[in-house]
Coordinates of C-alpha atoms in Angstrom, one line a residue:
M1 CA 246.6 22.5 -52.0
D2 CA 243.7 24.4 -53.5
L3 CA 241.5 21.2 -53.1
L4 CA 242.4 20.9 -49.4
L5 CA 241.6 24.6 -48.8
Q6 CA 238.3 24.3 -50.6
T7 CA 237.5 21.2 -48.6
L8 CA 238.2 23.0 -45.3
L9 CA 236.2 26.0 -46.5
N10 CA 233.2 23.8 -47.3
G11 CA 233.5 22.1 -43.9
T12 CA 233.6 25.5 -42.2
L13 CA 230.4 26.6 -43.9
A14 CA 228.6 23.4 -42.9
A15 CA 229.8 23.8 -39.3
G16 CA 227.6 26.9 -38.9
V17 CA 224.4 24.9 -39.3
Y18 CA 225.8 22.0 -37.2
A19 CA 226.7 24.3 -34.4
L20 CA 223.2 25.9 -34.5
V21 CA 221.4 22.6 -34.2
A22 CA 223.8 21.3 -31.5
S23 CA 223.6 24.5 -29.5
G24 CA 219.9 24.0 -29.2
L25 CA 220.4 20.5 -28.0
A26 CA 223.1 21.5 -25.5
L27 CA 220.8 24.2 -24.1
S28 CA 218.0 21.6 -23.5
V29 CA 220.4 19.1 -22.0
G30 CA 222.2 21.7 -19.8
V31 CA 219.2 23.5 -18.5
V32 CA 216.3 21.0 -18.6
G33 CA 218.5 18.0 -18.0
I34 CA 216.8 15.8 -20.6
V35 CA 218.6 14.0 -23.5
N36 CA 216.1 14.8 -26.3
F37 CA 216.2 12.2 -29.1
A38 CA 213.4 14.2 -30.8
H39 CA 215.5 17.3 -31.3
G40 CA 215.9 16.7 -35.0
E41 CA 212.2 16.6 -35.5
F42 CA 212.0 20.3 -34.5
L43 CA 214.4 20.8 -37.4
M44 CA 212.0 18.8 -39.6
I45 CA 209.1 21.0 -38.5
G46 CA 211.1 24.1 -39.6
A47 CA 212.0 22.6 -42.9
F48 CA 208.4 21.7 -43.8
T49 CA 207.1 25.1 -42.6
S50 CA 209.5 26.7 -45.0
Y51 CA 208.4 24.4 -47.8
L52 CA 204.7 24.9 -47.2
L53 CA 205.1 28.7 -47.1
F54 CA 207.2 28.7 -50.3
A55 CA 204.9 26.3 -52.2
T56 CA 201.6 27.9 -51.2
R57 CA 202.5 31.5 -50.7
G58 CA 205.7 31.9 -52.5
L59 CA 207.5 33.2 -49.4
D60 CA 211.2 33.4 -49.6
P61 CA 213.0 31.3 -46.9
L62 CA 214.5 34.4 -45.4
V63 CA 210.9 35.7 -44.8
S64 CA 209.7 32.4 -43.4
L65 CA 212.5 32.1 -40.9
G66 CA 210.5 33.8 -38.1
L67 CA 207.4 31.7 -38.8
A68 CA 209.3 28.5 -38.9
A69 CA 211.1 29.3 -35.6
L70 CA 207.7 30.2 -34.0
A71 CA 206.1 26.9 -35.2
A72 CA 209.0 24.9 -33.8
C73 CA 209.0 26.9 -30.6
L74 CA 205.2 26.3 -30.0
V75 CA 205.6 22.6 -30.6
G76 CA 208.6 22.5 -28.2
A77 CA 206.6 24.3 -25.5
L78 CA 203.7 21.9 -25.9
V79 CA 206.1 18.9 -25.7
Y80 CA 207.6 20.2 -22.5
H81 CA 204.3 20.9 -20.9
G82 CA 202.6 17.7 -22.0
L83 CA 205.4 15.1 -22.0
L84 CA 208.6 16.2 -20.4
R85 CA 207.6 18.1 -17.3
P86 CA 205.9 15.0 -15.7
V87 CA 209.1 13.0 -16.2
L88 CA 211.8 15.5 -15.0
L89 CA 212.4 13.4 -11.9
A90 CA 212.2 10.0 -13.7
P91 CA 215.2 7.9 -14.5
E92 CA 217.3 9.1 -17.4
L93 CA 216.6 6.0 -19.4
N94 CA 212.8 6.6 -19.2
Q95 CA 213.3 10.2 -20.4
M96 CA 215.4 9.0 -23.4
L97 CA 212.8 6.4 -24.3
L98 CA 210.0 8.9 -24.1
T99 CA 211.8 11.4 -26.5
F100 CA 212.8 8.5 -28.8
G101 CA 209.1 7.5 -29.0
L102 CA 208.2 11.2 -29.7
S103 CA 210.7 11.2 -32.5
V104 CA 209.1 8.1 -34.1
L105 CA 205.6 9.6 -33.6
L106 CA 206.5 12.9 -35.3
Q107 CA 208.3 11.2 -38.2
N108 CA 205.3 9.0 -38.9
L109 CA 202.9 11.9 -38.6
A110 CA 204.9 13.8 -41.2
L111 CA 204.9 10.7 -43.4
L112 CA 201.1 10.6 -43.3
L113 CA 200.8 14.3 -44.0
F114 CA 203.5 14.8 -46.7
G115 CA 204.5 11.3 -47.9
A116 CA 208.0 9.9 -48.2
N117 CA 209.1 12.1 -51.1
T118 CA 211.7 14.8 -50.4
R119 CA 210.7 18.4 -51.0
V120 CA 213.1 21.2 -51.9
V121 CA 212.7 25.0 -51.5
A122 CA 214.2 26.5 -54.6
P123 CA 214.5 30.3 -54.6
P124 CA 216.1 32.0 -57.6
Y125 CA 219.5 32.3 -55.8
Q126 CA 219.7 28.6 -54.8
G127 CA 222.4 27.6 -57.3
S128 CA 224.3 30.9 -57.2
A129 CA 228.0 31.0 -56.1
L130 CA 230.7 33.5 -55.4
Q131 CA 234.2 33.1 -56.9
L132 CA 237.1 34.2 -54.7
G133 CA 240.1 33.3 -56.8
P134 CA 240.3 29.6 -57.1
F135 CA 237.7 29.1 -54.4
S136 CA 233.9 28.8 -54.9
L137 CA 231.4 29.8 -52.2
G138 CA 227.8 28.8 -52.6
V139 CA 225.5 31.8 -51.8
V140 CA 223.1 29.6 -49.7
P141 CA 225.8 27.8 -47.6
L142 CA 227.5 31.2 -47.1
G143 CA 224.2 32.9 -46.1
A144 CA 223.4 30.0 -43.7
F145 CA 226.8 30.2 -42.1
L146 CA 226.5 34.0 -41.5
L147 CA 223.0 33.6 -40.2
S148 CA 224.1 30.8 -37.8
C149 CA 227.0 32.9 -36.6
T150 CA 224.6 35.8 -35.9
L151 CA 222.1 33.6 -34.0
L152 CA 224.9 31.9 -32.0
S153 CA 226.4 35.3 -31.0
S154 CA 222.9 36.5 -30.0
L155 CA 222.4 33.4 -28.0
H156 CA 225.6 33.9 -26.1
L157 CA 224.8 37.5 -25.4
F158 CA 221.3 36.5 -24.3
L159 CA 222.7 33.9 -21.8
R160 CA 225.2 36.4 -20.4
R161 CA 223.3 39.7 -20.3
S162 CA 219.6 39.0 -20.0
R163 CA 217.8 38.2 -16.8
L164 CA 216.2 35.0 -18.2
G165 CA 219.6 34.0 -19.7
L166 CA 221.3 34.3 -16.3
A167 CA 218.4 32.3 -14.8
M168 CA 219.0 29.5 -17.3
R169 CA 222.7 29.5 -16.5
A170 CA 221.9 29.3 -12.8
V171 CA 219.5 26.4 -13.3
A172 CA 222.1 24.6 -15.4
Q173 CA 224.7 24.9 -12.6
N174 CA 222.3 23.9 -9.7
R175 CA 218.7 22.9 -10.1
L176 CA 217.8 23.4 -6.4
A177 CA 219.5 26.7 -5.4
P178 CA 217.8 29.0 -7.9
G179 CA 214.4 28.2 -6.4
L180 CA 215.5 29.6 -3.1
L181 CA 216.2 32.9 -4.9
G182 CA 212.7 33.1 -6.4
I183 CA 213.5 31.6 -9.8
E184 CA 210.6 29.6 -11.2
L185 CA 212.3 26.4 -12.4
H186 CA 209.6 25.2 -14.7
Q187 CA 209.3 28.6 -16.4
V188 CA 213.0 28.6 -17.1
N189 CA 212.9 25.0 -18.3
L190 CA 210.0 25.8 -20.6
S191 CA 211.8 28.9 -22.1
A192 CA 215.1 26.9 -22.6
F193 CA 213.3 24.0 -24.3
A194 CA 211.2 26.2 -26.5
L195 CA 214.3 28.2 -27.5
S196 CA 216.2 25.1 -28.3
A197 CA 213.3 24.0 -30.6
A198 CA 213.3 27.4 -32.3
L199 CA 217.0 27.2 -33.1
A200 CA 216.4 23.8 -34.6
G201 CA 213.5 25.2 -36.6
V202 CA 215.7 27.9 -38.1
A203 CA 218.3 25.3 -39.1
G204 CA 215.5 23.4 -40.8
V205 CA 214.7 26.4 -43.0
M206 CA 218.3 26.5 -44.1
L207 CA 218.4 22.8 -44.8
S208 CA 215.2 23.0 -46.9
V209 CA 217.2 25.1 -49.3
M210 CA 220.6 23.6 -49.0
L211 CA 219.4 19.9 -49.0
Y212 CA 215.7 19.1 -48.8
A213 CA 212.7 18.6 -46.4
S214 CA 211.6 15.1 -45.6
P215 CA 210.0 13.3 -42.6
T216 CA 213.4 11.7 -41.7
V217 CA 215.7 14.6 -42.4
G218 CA 216.0 15.3 -38.6
F219 CA 217.3 11.9 -37.7
A220 CA 220.8 12.4 -39.2
Y221 CA 221.1 15.8 -37.6
T222 CA 220.0 14.4 -34.2
L223 CA 223.0 12.1 -34.5
K224 CA 225.3 14.9 -35.6
A225 CA 224.1 17.1 -32.7
F226 CA 224.6 14.4 -30.1
A227 CA 228.1 13.7 -31.4
I228 CA 229.0 17.4 -31.2
V229 CA 227.4 17.8 -27.7
V230 CA 229.2 14.7 -26.4
M231 CA 232.6 15.9 -27.8
A232 CA 232.0 19.4 -26.4
G233 CA 230.8 18.2 -23.0
L234 CA 227.1 18.0 -22.1
G235 CA 225.7 21.6 -21.8
N236 CA 229.0 23.3 -22.9
L237 CA 227.9 25.8 -25.5
T238 CA 231.4 27.2 -26.1
G239 CA 232.8 23.8 -26.8
V240 CA 230.0 23.1 -29.3
L241 CA 231.5 25.5 -31.8
W242 CA 234.8 23.7 -31.9
A243 CA 233.2 20.3 -31.9
A244 CA 231.0 21.2 -34.8
L245 CA 234.0 22.4 -36.8
V246 CA 235.8 19.1 -36.1
L247 CA 232.8 17.1 -37.3
A248 CA 232.2 19.3 -40.4
W249 CA 235.9 19.1 -41.4
A250 CA 236.0 15.4 -41.0
E251 CA 232.9 14.9 -43.1
A252 CA 234.2 17.3 -45.8
A253 CA 237.6 15.5 -45.9
V254 CA 236.0 12.1 -46.2
S255 CA 233.6 13.1 -48.9
T256 CA 236.5 14.7 -50.9
Y257 CA 239.2 12.1 -50.5
L258 CA 237.1 9.0 -49.8
P259 CA 234.0 9.2 -52.0
G260 CA 231.3 7.0 -50.7
G261 CA 232.9 6.7 -47.3
G262 CA 230.8 9.3 -45.5
G263 CA 229.0 6.6 -43.6
W264 CA 232.2 5.8 -41.7
V265 CA 232.2 9.3 -40.2
E266 CA 228.6 8.8 -39.0
A267 CA 229.5 5.4 -37.6
V268 CA 232.5 6.6 -35.7
F269 CA 230.7 9.6 -34.1
F270 CA 227.7 7.4 -33.3
L271 CA 230.0 5.0 -31.4
V272 CA 231.3 8.1 -29.5
I273 CA 227.8 8.9 -28.5
F274 CA 226.8 5.4 -27.5
S275 CA 230.0 4.8 -25.5
S276 CA 229.6 8.1 -23.7
L277 CA 226.0 7.4 -22.7
L278 CA 227.0 3.9 -21.5
Y279 CA 229.8 5.4 -19.4
R280 CA 227.5 8.0 -17.9
S281 CA 225.0 5.3 -17.0
Y282 CA 227.7 3.2 -15.4
R283 CA 229.1 6.1 -13.4
G284 CA 225.5 6.9 -12.2
Q285 CA 225.0 3.3 -11.0
A286 CA 228.5 3.1 -9.3

């Protein structure tokens, strides 16, 4: 029983980071209307920003969070202005191929700059853990979970209370009507896409401590985020939280009770993504 509870606890802590990454993707899909296959590369940018600041300046990851978020945000804004804005009215397949090509480009650029070796940010508290009776809580996963919960709560408040957040919700519901009310569509799209990139950048800082930074670290989290968004319903931020929990619990259970079988979880959720995209494409042509 203790093993099962520890497994569920580990999955719950991992779900925080999953939900943070997937919420950014859900925001860009719901508001901008583009399925972004390069979303994980913004996470990679955040991870390498954290590593560079730690390796060269000795900055703690908690200090570099803001700079990593800013770096990912700026790259996201440039990507929207230079690549995505011209194809907003293009067929969905063209948009997906463009973002997939951007993903490959950013991965190979990171390979040229940093090489293929993984890099780890190792602050003094990296291996610390808290003991709560028979259960063990890693300080870093617990901190990442609490930070993710704080950011997600702030995101929900922003979308419901702020003027820009309400404009994003309006655009997500109807892309034509907000323009009649004086809402600048491209400004809202830019803000939403940059914010989604910033959320991924913060998640990358967490992963640089929990796991590692590498040019390909974002790909796995792109798949996870897509699986979560598809399960939750495209653009459904509330459903993202529960879907992230389901995925994290499934992965934790497989890694505990079926060692070496984690690839099955990824395969099943990838099939969910692929089947859903095919179904949407079929319904769009019907």
